[in-house]
Amino acid sequence: MTKIASQSYFQDVCDAAVAALETLGVVVTAADLATSFEAPNKKGFGDAALPCFPFARQLKMPPPKIAEKVAEAFHAPPAVVKVAPISGFLNIWYDPGIVASEVLPSIQEAQHRYGASDEGAGKTVCMDYSHPNIAKPFGVGHLRSTVIGNSLKRTLEHRGYSTVGINHLGDWGTQFGKLIAAFREWGDEDELLREPIKHLYSLYVRVHQEAESDPSWDDRGRQEFKKLEDGDPANRELWQRFRDLSLREFGRVYQRLGVAFESDAGEAFYESKLSSLIERLTKEGHAIEGDDGALVIPMPDTEEEPPLLLRKADGATTYATRDLAAAEYRFTTYEFYRCLYIVGSAQALHFKQLFTALKQIGYEWAERMRHIEFGWVKFADSMMSTRQGNIIFLNDVLSEAVDKTRSIIAERNPDLDDPENVAEQVGVGAIVFWMVSVKRQKDVNFDWDEVLSFDGRTGPYLQYTHARVGSLIARYGKQIPTSSVDYKTLSTEEERQLLLQLADWPRRLSQAIQFYEPQILASALLDMAQAYNRFYQNVRILDGDQSAVEARIVLADSLRIVLNSGLYLLGMGAPSRM
RNA sequence: GCCCCCGUAGCUCAUUUGGAUAGAGCAGCGGCCUUCUAAGCCGCUGGUAGCAGGUUCGAAUCCUGCCGGGGGUGCCA
């Protein structure tokens, strides 16, 4: 079922269709029809269409006949210029002037809040995303969670929700014991301060290599981690430094991406809560001990879901335990309306178990949890590897994109003001858009040629379109007219298409939230940018008589407003020149 | 073995939660800058939607089976 934007001209159309159907003896409500109308997918079929197939059975009449009858009985409201029955559909053409006179002033008035609402007022959404591991590189894999989470966060806020961005850092675990031991053995203070993550990661890689031939490293690692857990001041301090330095470096990436968190409570944060949690669950009978000494929460359907492992046979807890503790903590702290986990599909079963366990414990809020899963970021075998392990450092990727942008600017727009800032926004924007423009369930292949492509349906295309409108409006040089604009002058096909794209934006926002899918916004913005570029190419916006120029400039400026706000919602910059 | 996800043009992806003749971009070929930024616009070429059934007035979309790819399957997260 397809919905069309709920503008008032559309309400009129629904009412008229209800009346027309009534003359045939069909009783429906305008609300029913509102969800039945579709946007025709083909040129020449108008701007909206009502499928008449569902009425065929009741009327005992072939759908094309019904469409014909409805068209005859249809009293067209002012916004409709033409109605025609086509192969079982009732097709409707709008008067662009009337649509424009409703849509464009509402954009001009709302500015960047066009499409916003207060539907989320009073509702808090917790969002667990990004969650890199301390002392390890921030890779391209983490980028997907970060970028999707950031975009959803901004979109939810646009719709009135309060959001709590939580960076659930991987800052605990036995690997820190090894890392501490490795740092004591080979660590270099200067190196640590200069390139903390590269240094720590090389130690991490080295100690694992050493451990393969010399198992004593495993024991040393265990001992150091035990000391860390027991609060040994020296180990504690070292761990804290690793964490602080890593976070500081992540911060630089986050800054480039425009990402900010309300909380960076990671795994370590929940450690102190685990023993009481386990004790309570055992006492209440939710957790039971298995034959081999492990403590689990059994699942109702063992075939479907294996039990959730709370404590291993060796007494150590698991990430499931920490996630359970984190869920409890988040609910008591934030009383969330939704708690979103933006985590890869590989962990789908884990979250299914987690949510089931919460329900079994008796938390009615378990149903407010959602796993927002996404596919893998894969790499073509060449190119991808850096010397240490198979990881691309995100900062290097971003810098590569910025370098390319810088050289394009030098070539095409050498007089541009502040080229460095523009290169940063466009380069980073290209990467962000590349990630967010594919439906999140799908795997993506990291391919330099594709990621660094700036032509066609790409981030730079959107930004370039935005910059060009901005430049056009600057050339216009006057205030955007806000009253007594004659929208009747908007009559070309290009103008109509752009107008309908703009009118559809609020609906696309709703869908993006409904499906937790930023790609919907990316796709909508590309469509409207393309509609604008055709308009720009084929219609001289600033030439001609004053009333026509005014209407066109309001149309162009409205596109600029929506594009600007849409780029923000995707997590991209919108330079005014490029 | 069992469970989940994916399979659409040479490549990368859409297809608005079942609608009309499945659309874009890239790549290829051909056009458009003395006029608002050519990171743009226009045209051409390109399809048995993995395969086979089923449900429906109507299926890329829902169901079943098979093929192919990926992931998961109590002690890594």
XYZ file of C-alpha atoms (C1' of nucleotides) in Angstrom:
655
model
C 0.000 0.000 0.000
C 1.322 3.371 -0.886
C 0.669 6.631 0.752
C 0.845 10.087 -0.667
C 1.769 13.163 1.289
C -1.013 14.208 3.639
C -1.341 17.738 2.381
C -4.759 19.329 2.408
C -5.134 19.284 -1.377
C -4.760 15.544 -1.071
C -7.474 15.382 1.578
C -9.773 17.108 -0.906
C -8.981 14.455 -3.478
C -9.817 11.679 -1.015
C -13.105 13.315 -0.108
C -14.027 13.677 -3.762
C -13.169 10.034 -4.417
C -15.284 8.920 -1.456
C -18.246 10.835 -2.878
C -17.699 9.403 -6.345
C -17.522 5.842 -5.032
C -20.664 6.427 -3.028
C -22.622 7.032 -6.215
C -21.650 3.492 -7.223
C -22.725 2.105 -3.890
C -19.277 1.638 -2.387
C -18.888 2.924 1.142
C -15.348 3.812 2.202
C -13.799 6.452 4.422
C -11.389 9.099 3.260
C -8.806 7.627 5.615
C -9.079 4.272 3.856
C -8.551 5.866 0.491
C -5.670 7.972 1.732
C -3.648 4.817 2.152
C -4.856 3.349 -1.136
C -3.718 6.150 -3.385
C -0.397 5.586 -5.044
C 2.184 7.643 -6.781
C 2.232 6.417 -10.399
C 5.585 4.949 -11.274
C 5.445 5.973 -14.861
C 5.330 9.266 -16.645
C 2.043 10.115 -18.281
C -0.039 8.539 -15.545
C -0.454 11.703 -13.546
C 0.442 12.532 -9.974
C -1.753 10.188 -7.983
C -3.713 7.065 -8.763
C -6.395 5.020 -7.049
C -6.441 1.291 -7.878
C -10.027 0.195 -8.478
C -9.377 -3.561 -8.353
C -10.458 -4.019 -4.733
C -13.997 -2.869 -5.580
C -14.451 -5.298 -8.454
C -15.817 -8.140 -6.364
C -18.476 -6.097 -4.612
C -19.592 -4.294 -7.760
C -19.288 -7.329 -10.029
C -17.744 -5.081 -12.601
C -14.333 -5.147 -14.286
C -11.901 -2.652 -12.731
C -11.462 -0.531 -15.892
C -15.235 -0.021 -15.953
C -15.212 1.008 -12.310
C -12.402 3.470 -12.907
C -14.389 4.937 -15.751
C -17.524 5.342 -13.632
C -15.601 6.865 -10.749
C -13.936 9.306 -13.113
C -17.356 10.367 -14.422
C -18.752 10.903 -10.938
C -15.636 12.621 -9.655
C -16.159 16.276 -8.774
C -12.652 17.588 -9.102
C -11.511 19.819 -6.248
C -9.641 23.004 -7.184
C -6.219 21.349 -6.956
C -7.092 18.781 -9.608
C -6.878 19.726 -13.255
C -7.495 16.382 -14.864
C -8.900 12.969 -14.043
C -8.685 9.905 -16.247
C -9.359 6.192 -15.930
C -6.383 4.157 -17.147
C -6.413 0.369 -17.057
C -8.261 -0.012 -13.796
C -6.783 3.017 -12.072
C -8.305 6.405 -11.434
C -5.491 8.773 -12.381
C -5.300 12.317 -11.172
C -3.287 15.334 -12.288
C -2.687 18.190 -9.896
C -2.611 21.870 -10.619
C 1.008 22.678 -9.794
C 0.094 26.251 -8.904
C -2.265 25.156 -6.163
C 0.054 22.479 -4.848
C 2.862 25.016 -4.836
C 0.806 27.593 -2.998
C 0.324 25.091 -0.200
C 3.702 23.341 -0.078
C 6.172 26.124 -0.743
C 4.928 28.603 1.876
C 4.922 25.820 4.443
C 8.574 25.078 3.652
C 9.467 28.746 3.744
C 7.787 29.152 7.082
C 9.156 26.017 8.716
C 12.633 26.334 7.169
C 14.806 23.449 8.369
C 11.905 22.184 10.473
C 9.866 21.325 7.393
C 8.769 17.727 7.903
C 9.520 17.925 11.621
C 6.901 17.136 14.235
C 6.421 16.600 17.932
C 5.237 13.002 17.583
C 8.128 11.922 19.794
C 7.598 14.518 22.490
C 8.149 13.053 25.924
C 9.639 9.865 24.504
C 13.251 8.914 25.085
C 15.111 6.655 22.712
C 18.346 5.028 23.824
C 20.685 4.295 20.966
C 23.644 1.973 21.256
C 25.915 2.543 18.289
C 29.518 2.843 17.141
C 30.988 0.959 20.160
C 34.616 0.625 19.007
C 37.136 -1.358 21.006
C 39.681 0.432 23.120
C 43.250 0.058 21.891
C 42.099 -1.123 18.503
C 41.740 0.853 15.317
C 38.447 2.478 14.471
C 37.841 0.543 11.289
C 35.487 0.914 8.389
C 33.275 -1.752 9.970
C 32.565 0.456 12.964
C 31.743 3.260 10.610
C 28.547 1.632 9.478
C 27.076 1.454 12.954
C 28.293 4.962 13.697
C 26.868 6.534 10.586
C 23.519 4.739 10.689
C 23.161 5.475 14.395
C 24.023 9.117 13.950
C 21.561 9.590 11.114
C 18.737 7.845 12.969
C 19.501 9.909 16.034
C 19.209 13.170 14.138
C 16.062 12.015 12.381
C 14.383 10.949 15.621
C 15.251 14.288 17.188
C 13.731 15.991 14.148
C 10.490 14.240 15.061
C 10.580 15.346 18.669
C 12.131 12.321 20.369
C 14.751 12.782 23.046
C 17.703 10.586 22.276
C 20.507 9.185 24.353
C 23.515 8.229 22.262
C 25.434 5.527 24.055
C 28.908 4.495 23.005
C 29.116 1.033 24.531
C 32.901 0.848 24.385
C 34.730 -2.452 24.282
C 36.921 -1.451 27.173
C 37.092 -4.643 29.238
C 38.162 -8.239 28.865
C 41.118 -10.567 29.127
C 42.840 -8.962 26.160
C 43.621 -5.991 28.374
C 45.745 -8.241 30.548
C 47.827 -9.191 27.548
C 48.002 -5.613 26.427
C 49.267 -4.468 29.818
C 51.876 -7.202 29.821
C 52.892 -6.336 26.276
C 53.160 -2.652 27.056
C 55.413 -3.373 30.044
C 57.621 -5.461 27.772
C 57.859 -3.410 24.585
C 55.873 -0.239 25.212
C 57.201 3.164 24.215
C 55.912 6.246 26.015
C 56.595 8.676 23.184
C 55.033 6.371 20.671
C 52.003 5.918 22.894
C 51.416 9.640 23.089
C 52.034 10.268 19.418
C 49.981 7.444 17.894
C 48.216 5.744 20.803
C 46.018 3.367 18.843
C 48.558 2.407 16.224
C 51.053 1.728 18.996
C 48.659 -0.233 21.195
C 47.345 -2.190 18.265
C 50.830 -3.171 17.150
C 51.507 -4.374 20.706
C 48.252 -6.285 20.582
C 49.150 -7.950 17.304
C 52.673 -8.713 18.517
C 51.652 -10.267 21.823
C 49.224 -12.559 20.052
C 51.915 -13.640 17.635
C 54.358 -14.260 20.480
C 51.739 -16.212 22.389
C 51.486 -18.704 19.557
C 55.034 -19.879 20.102
C 55.286 -18.997 23.778
C 52.146 -19.888 25.751
C 53.500 -18.231 28.871
C 52.139 -14.980 27.428
C 48.644 -16.285 27.962
C 49.391 -16.815 31.647
C 50.933 -13.393 32.014
C 47.894 -11.887 30.340
C 45.542 -13.687 32.657
C 47.512 -12.607 35.703
C 47.553 -8.960 34.641
C 43.840 -8.994 33.911
C 43.154 -10.590 37.297
C 45.147 -7.791 38.929
C 43.175 -5.263 36.891
C 39.911 -6.766 38.052
C 41.083 -6.741 41.654
C 41.825 -3.065 41.421
C 45.600 -3.114 41.292
C 46.458 0.616 41.126
C 49.219 0.339 38.527
C 47.187 -1.770 36.131
C 44.137 0.303 36.739
C 46.045 3.435 35.856
C 47.480 1.915 32.709
C 44.035 0.734 31.629
C 42.632 4.190 32.282
C 45.356 5.754 30.147
C 44.746 3.351 27.285
C 41.075 4.169 27.486
C 41.554 7.922 27.670
C 44.042 8.014 24.834
C 41.904 5.787 22.627
C 38.831 7.837 23.331
C 40.692 11.008 22.532
C 41.646 9.585 19.171
C 38.149 8.304 18.484
C 37.013 11.797 19.347
C 38.887 13.164 16.372
C 36.998 10.807 14.045
C 33.710 11.603 15.732
C 34.365 15.271 15.307
C 34.979 14.838 11.596
C 31.732 12.871 11.364
C 29.727 15.251 13.529
C 28.974 12.441 15.955
C 28.436 13.020 19.667
C 27.357 10.742 22.491
C 25.562 11.408 25.733
C 27.257 8.453 27.379
C 30.401 6.400 26.884
C 29.558 3.820 29.513
C 31.209 0.711 28.103
C 31.632 -2.834 29.236
C 33.843 -1.914 32.185
C 31.094 0.328 33.515
C 28.806 -2.643 34.103
C 31.377 -4.954 35.667
C 30.516 -3.877 39.200
C 26.830 -4.616 38.634
C 27.251 -8.172 37.427
C 27.641 -10.167 40.616
C 24.516 -8.722 42.202
C 22.626 -9.238 38.958
C 23.655 -12.875 38.808
C 22.804 -13.381 42.447
C 19.376 -11.871 41.987
C 18.565 -13.871 38.863
C 19.648 -17.071 40.551
C 17.597 -16.345 43.648
C 14.517 -15.543 41.566
C 14.952 -18.785 39.662
C 15.515 -17.235 36.243
C 19.074 -18.521 36.033
C 19.932 -22.159 36.457
C 23.182 -24.061 36.605
C 23.938 -26.526 33.817
C 25.659 -29.888 34.135
C 29.052 -28.448 33.323
C 28.979 -25.683 35.897
C 27.921 -22.810 33.651
C 25.037 -20.573 34.637
C 22.404 -19.939 31.977
C 18.983 -18.456 31.397
C 17.048 -21.126 29.499
C 14.997 -20.093 26.495
C 11.396 -21.249 26.057
C 12.068 -22.816 22.685
C 15.414 -24.586 22.925
C 15.277 -25.593 19.289
C 15.162 -22.003 18.156
C 17.358 -20.371 20.741
C 20.125 -21.858 22.808
C 20.190 -20.718 26.431
C 21.692 -17.361 27.241
C 25.067 -17.869 28.854
C 25.307 -15.810 32.005
C 28.471 -17.167 33.555
C 30.985 -19.499 32.014
C 32.194 -22.700 33.675
C 35.400 -20.917 34.649
C 33.387 -18.271 36.474
C 33.861 -15.464 33.952
C 30.887 -13.487 32.722
C 30.023 -12.952 29.047
C 28.908 -10.062 26.915
C 25.347 -11.311 27.337
C 25.622 -10.706 31.064
C 26.907 -7.211 30.470
C 24.170 -6.478 27.923
C 21.580 -7.648 30.421
C 23.010 -5.370 33.075
C 23.222 -2.536 30.550
C 19.566 -2.965 29.556
C 18.450 -2.784 33.177
C 20.644 0.200 33.850
C 19.390 2.034 30.789
C 15.768 1.471 31.640
C 16.086 2.566 35.252
C 18.177 5.552 34.220
C 16.337 6.760 31.121
C 12.949 5.003 31.193
C 13.271 4.684 27.450
C 10.396 4.400 25.030
C 12.729 2.522 22.686
C 16.177 1.074 23.103
C 17.955 0.591 19.782
C 21.030 -1.520 19.200
C 22.694 -0.554 15.952
C 24.764 -3.704 15.618
C 25.634 -6.017 12.733
C 23.387 -8.905 11.680
C 25.936 -11.401 12.978
C 24.599 -10.728 16.457
C 20.939 -11.216 15.618
C 20.659 -14.358 17.716
C 22.358 -12.720 20.661
C 19.808 -9.929 20.756
C 16.930 -12.315 20.246
C 18.125 -14.202 23.317
C 18.702 -11.013 25.240
C 15.189 -9.729 24.566
C 13.645 -13.089 25.368
C 15.586 -13.260 28.627
C 14.387 -9.808 29.633
C 10.815 -10.839 28.942
C 11.251 -14.018 30.994
C 12.605 -12.021 33.887
C 9.326 -10.182 33.719
C 10.250 -6.814 32.281
C 7.313 -5.555 30.268
C 9.660 -3.057 28.664
C 11.481 -5.894 26.885
C 9.238 -5.254 23.897
C 10.624 -1.754 23.558
C 14.012 -3.101 22.517
C 15.013 -3.289 18.865
C 18.028 -4.723 17.150
C 18.709 -2.431 14.207
C 20.851 -4.806 12.227
C 23.025 -4.162 9.239
C 25.143 -6.212 6.834
C 28.885 -6.608 6.578
C 31.374 -4.194 5.169
C 33.439 -6.377 2.903
C 36.723 -5.675 1.241
C 38.034 -6.545 -2.166
C 41.158 -8.528 -1.435
C 43.640 -6.125 -2.931
C 44.233 -2.636 -1.569
C 42.596 -3.261 1.769
C 45.393 -4.473 3.943
C 47.550 -2.202 5.976
C 50.780 -3.619 7.317
C 49.279 -4.577 10.615
C 46.444 -6.963 10.194
C 43.628 -6.537 7.760
C 42.188 -3.287 8.893
C 41.718 -0.005 7.143
C 41.993 2.917 9.517
C 38.979 5.099 9.084
C 40.985 8.267 9.426
C 43.068 7.181 6.444
C 39.945 6.563 4.413
C 38.558 9.968 5.275
C 41.870 11.636 4.472
C 42.044 9.878 1.138
C 38.604 11.213 0.249
C 39.506 14.705 1.397
C 42.722 14.623 -0.667
C 40.760 13.729 -3.746
C 38.271 16.500 -3.103
C 41.074 18.992 -2.598
C 42.532 18.204 -5.986
C 39.140 18.439 -7.679
C 38.642 21.855 -6.155
C 42.099 22.978 -7.267
C 41.225 21.929 -10.776
C 37.655 23.161 -11.105
C 37.194 25.947 -8.628
C 40.634 27.331 -7.701
C 39.242 30.634 -6.408
C 36.982 29.010 -3.844
C 37.068 30.493 -0.344
C 38.276 28.199 2.420
C 38.887 25.180 0.164
C 40.237 23.131 3.052
C 36.961 23.305 4.932
C 34.978 22.473 1.818
C 37.270 19.557 0.962
C 36.767 18.169 4.450
C 32.986 18.386 4.247
C 32.755 16.924 0.768
C 35.349 14.209 1.273
C 33.861 13.014 4.537
C 30.373 13.465 3.139
C 31.206 11.175 0.229
C 32.155 8.380 2.618
C 29.187 8.908 4.915
C 26.746 8.991 2.036
C 28.246 5.923 0.447
C 27.477 3.994 3.646
C 24.054 5.370 4.285
C 22.734 5.101 0.738
C 22.383 1.318 0.783
C 19.632 -0.443 2.701
C 21.191 -1.438 5.952
C 20.465 -5.180 5.730
C 22.667 -5.510 2.666
C 26.362 -6.201 2.696
C 28.498 -3.509 1.111
C 31.801 -3.925 -0.669
C 34.446 -1.422 0.173
C 35.900 -0.543 -3.188
C 38.061 2.564 -3.495
C 36.789 3.433 -6.964
C 33.233 3.273 -5.778
C 33.749 4.970 -2.434
C 35.699 7.808 -4.017
C 33.284 8.276 -6.885
C 31.846 11.785 -6.924
C 29.631 11.407 -9.992
C 26.036 10.344 -10.220
C 24.088 9.318 -7.145
C 26.710 10.247 -4.580
C 27.119 12.499 -1.576
C 29.041 15.142 -3.522
C 26.186 15.228 -6.046
C 23.800 16.293 -3.301
C 26.265 18.788 -1.887
C 27.049 20.170 -5.322
C 23.374 20.636 -6.048
C 22.954 22.377 -2.703
C 25.900 24.677 -3.407
C 24.574 25.552 -6.839
C 21.161 26.566 -5.517
C 22.868 28.626 -2.852
C 24.899 30.364 -5.478
C 21.803 30.982 -7.581
C 20.017 32.554 -4.663
C 23.004 34.747 -3.915
C 22.900 35.899 -7.533
C 19.208 36.685 -7.156
C 20.372 39.045 -4.433
C 17.033 39.880 -2.893
C 15.011 38.485 -0.017
C 13.079 35.361 -0.885
C 9.547 36.655 -1.473
C 7.205 35.391 1.215
C 3.867 36.840 0.264
C 1.744 37.466 -2.803
C 3.745 35.127 -4.966
C 1.898 33.960 -8.063
C 2.502 30.211 -8.076
C 0.308 29.772 -11.142
C 3.362 30.578 -13.194
C 4.885 27.243 -12.169
C 3.648 25.082 -14.984
C 6.497 23.203 -16.621
C 6.988 19.482 -16.128
C 10.323 20.131 -14.406
C 8.693 22.437 -11.891
C 5.888 19.984 -11.219
C 8.246 17.107 -10.572
C 10.391 19.090 -8.171
C 7.304 20.322 -6.377
C 5.952 16.820 -5.877
C 9.292 15.655 -4.545
C 9.301 18.447 -1.995
C 5.706 17.689 -1.023
C 6.630 14.072 -0.424
C 9.498 14.759 1.984
C 7.496 14.561 5.259
C 6.209 11.134 4.269
C 9.729 9.927 3.524
C 10.843 11.090 6.953
C 8.039 9.074 8.524
C 9.101 6.005 6.609
C 12.728 6.444 7.573
C 11.693 6.386 11.228
C 9.211 3.579 10.802
C 11.843 1.308 9.276
C 14.858 2.809 11.042
C 16.291 3.232 7.580
C 18.357 6.293 6.597
C 18.620 5.001 3.037
C 15.057 6.171 2.492
C 16.178 9.737 3.138
C 19.236 9.327 0.931
C 17.083 8.087 -1.907
C 14.492 10.835 -1.499
C 17.176 13.525 -1.485
C 18.758 12.136 -4.643
C 15.390 12.165 -6.366
C 14.687 15.747 -5.447
C 18.217 16.868 -6.320
C 17.829 15.228 -9.690
C 14.465 16.896 -10.186
C 16.059 20.228 -9.340
C 18.997 19.711 -11.698
C 16.616 19.021 -14.550
C 14.668 22.120 -13.657
C 17.867 24.142 -13.429
C 19.097 22.805 -16.755
C 15.928 23.399 -18.715
C 14.381 26.496 -17.192
C 16.073 29.870 -16.903
C 15.225 30.560 -13.277
C 16.356 34.182 -13.028
C 15.233 35.341 -16.457
C 11.791 36.487 -17.527
C 9.079 38.536 -15.900
C 9.189 39.279 -12.227
C 6.276 37.168 -11.016
C 7.598 34.060 -12.742
C 11.090 34.662 -11.349
C 9.678 35.055 -7.853
C 7.763 31.790 -7.980
C 10.787 29.944 -9.336
C 13.139 31.400 -6.772
C 10.833 30.301 -3.952
C 10.770 26.837 -5.494
C 14.572 26.746 -5.769
C 15.044 28.085 -2.262
C 12.628 25.515 -0.900
C 14.745 22.795 -2.474
C 17.786 24.364 -0.830
C 16.079 24.293 2.563
C 15.033 20.668 2.328
C 18.378 19.566 0.923
C 20.209 21.392 3.670
C 18.131 19.824 6.391
C 18.244 16.414 4.709
C 22.032 16.459 4.488
C 22.152 17.252 8.173
C 19.866 14.318 8.951
C 22.172 12.007 7.035
C 25.132 13.323 9.009
C 26.728 15.325 6.205
C 27.943 18.862 5.808
C 26.274 21.222 3.348
C 28.810 23.777 2.113
C 27.275 26.830 0.486
C 29.957 26.879 -2.233
C 32.091 24.168 -3.724
C 22.175 -31.182 10.921
C 19.101 -26.888 12.381
C 18.049 -21.398 12.282
C 18.515 -16.343 10.095
C 19.838 -12.922 6.015
C 20.856 -12.142 0.853
C 20.223 -13.327 -4.786
C 16.997 -7.538 -9.718
C 20.948 -4.771 -16.388
C 28.303 -6.070 -17.409
C 29.073 -3.470 -12.139
C 26.719 -0.848 -7.646
C 21.848 -0.290 -6.084
C 16.290 1.410 -6.150
C 11.354 -0.432 -6.781
C 7.527 3.734 -1.109
C 5.722 -2.205 3.496
C 1.042 -6.938 -3.169
C -0.244 -2.665 -8.232
C 0.126 -0.293 -14.369
C 5.221 -1.194 -19.590
C 10.719 -3.373 -13.038
C 13.700 2.203 -12.538
C 18.462 5.039 -11.381
C 23.769 5.607 -11.158
C 28.490 3.653 -12.928
C 30.920 1.603 -17.168
C 30.309 2.011 -23.028
C 28.704 5.052 -27.362
C 26.737 9.989 -29.021
C 25.301 15.101 -27.890
C 25.082 20.082 -24.533
C 29.488 25.257 -21.497
C 30.211 33.613 -25.467
C 23.737 32.691 -20.851
C 22.125 31.199 -13.277
C 28.933 26.369 -10.879
C 29.752 20.605 -16.751
C 30.964 17.362 -9.256
C 25.697 19.031 -14.109
C 21.926 17.915 -18.205
C 19.956 15.051 -22.642
C 19.880 10.610 -25.881
C 21.248 5.357 -27.149
C 22.681 0.426 -25.621
C 21.588 -2.877 -21.625
C 16.293 -7.657 -18.004
C 13.431 -15.042 -18.159
C 14.039 -10.282 -10.969
C 18.707 -17.521 -9.065
C 15.298 -21.891 -10.593
C 10.434 -24.453 -10.152
C 5.706 -24.440 -8.181
C 1.664 -22.041 -5.170
C -1.729 -17.951 -3.140
C -4.080 -13.469 -5.600
C -7.980 -9.707 -10.157
C -2.571 -8.588 -9.789
C 3.965 -11.138 -7.171
C 10.796 -8.678 -7.552
C 7.632 -8.244 -3.004
C 3.734 -13.275 0.493
C 4.056 -19.199 0.991
C 6.674 -24.100 -0.242
C 10.828 -26.712 -2.381
C 15.547 -26.598 -4.709
C 20.326 -24.028 -6.250
C 24.130 -20.401 -5.040
C 26.539 -16.759 -1.399
C 27.028 -14.949 3.695
C 26.154 -15.327 8.934
C 24.821 -17.882 13.368
C 24.276 -22.340 16.159
C 25.829 -22.246 25.515
C 31.648 -20.804 27.419
C 35.229 -14.349 21.708
C 32.237 -9.991 21.411
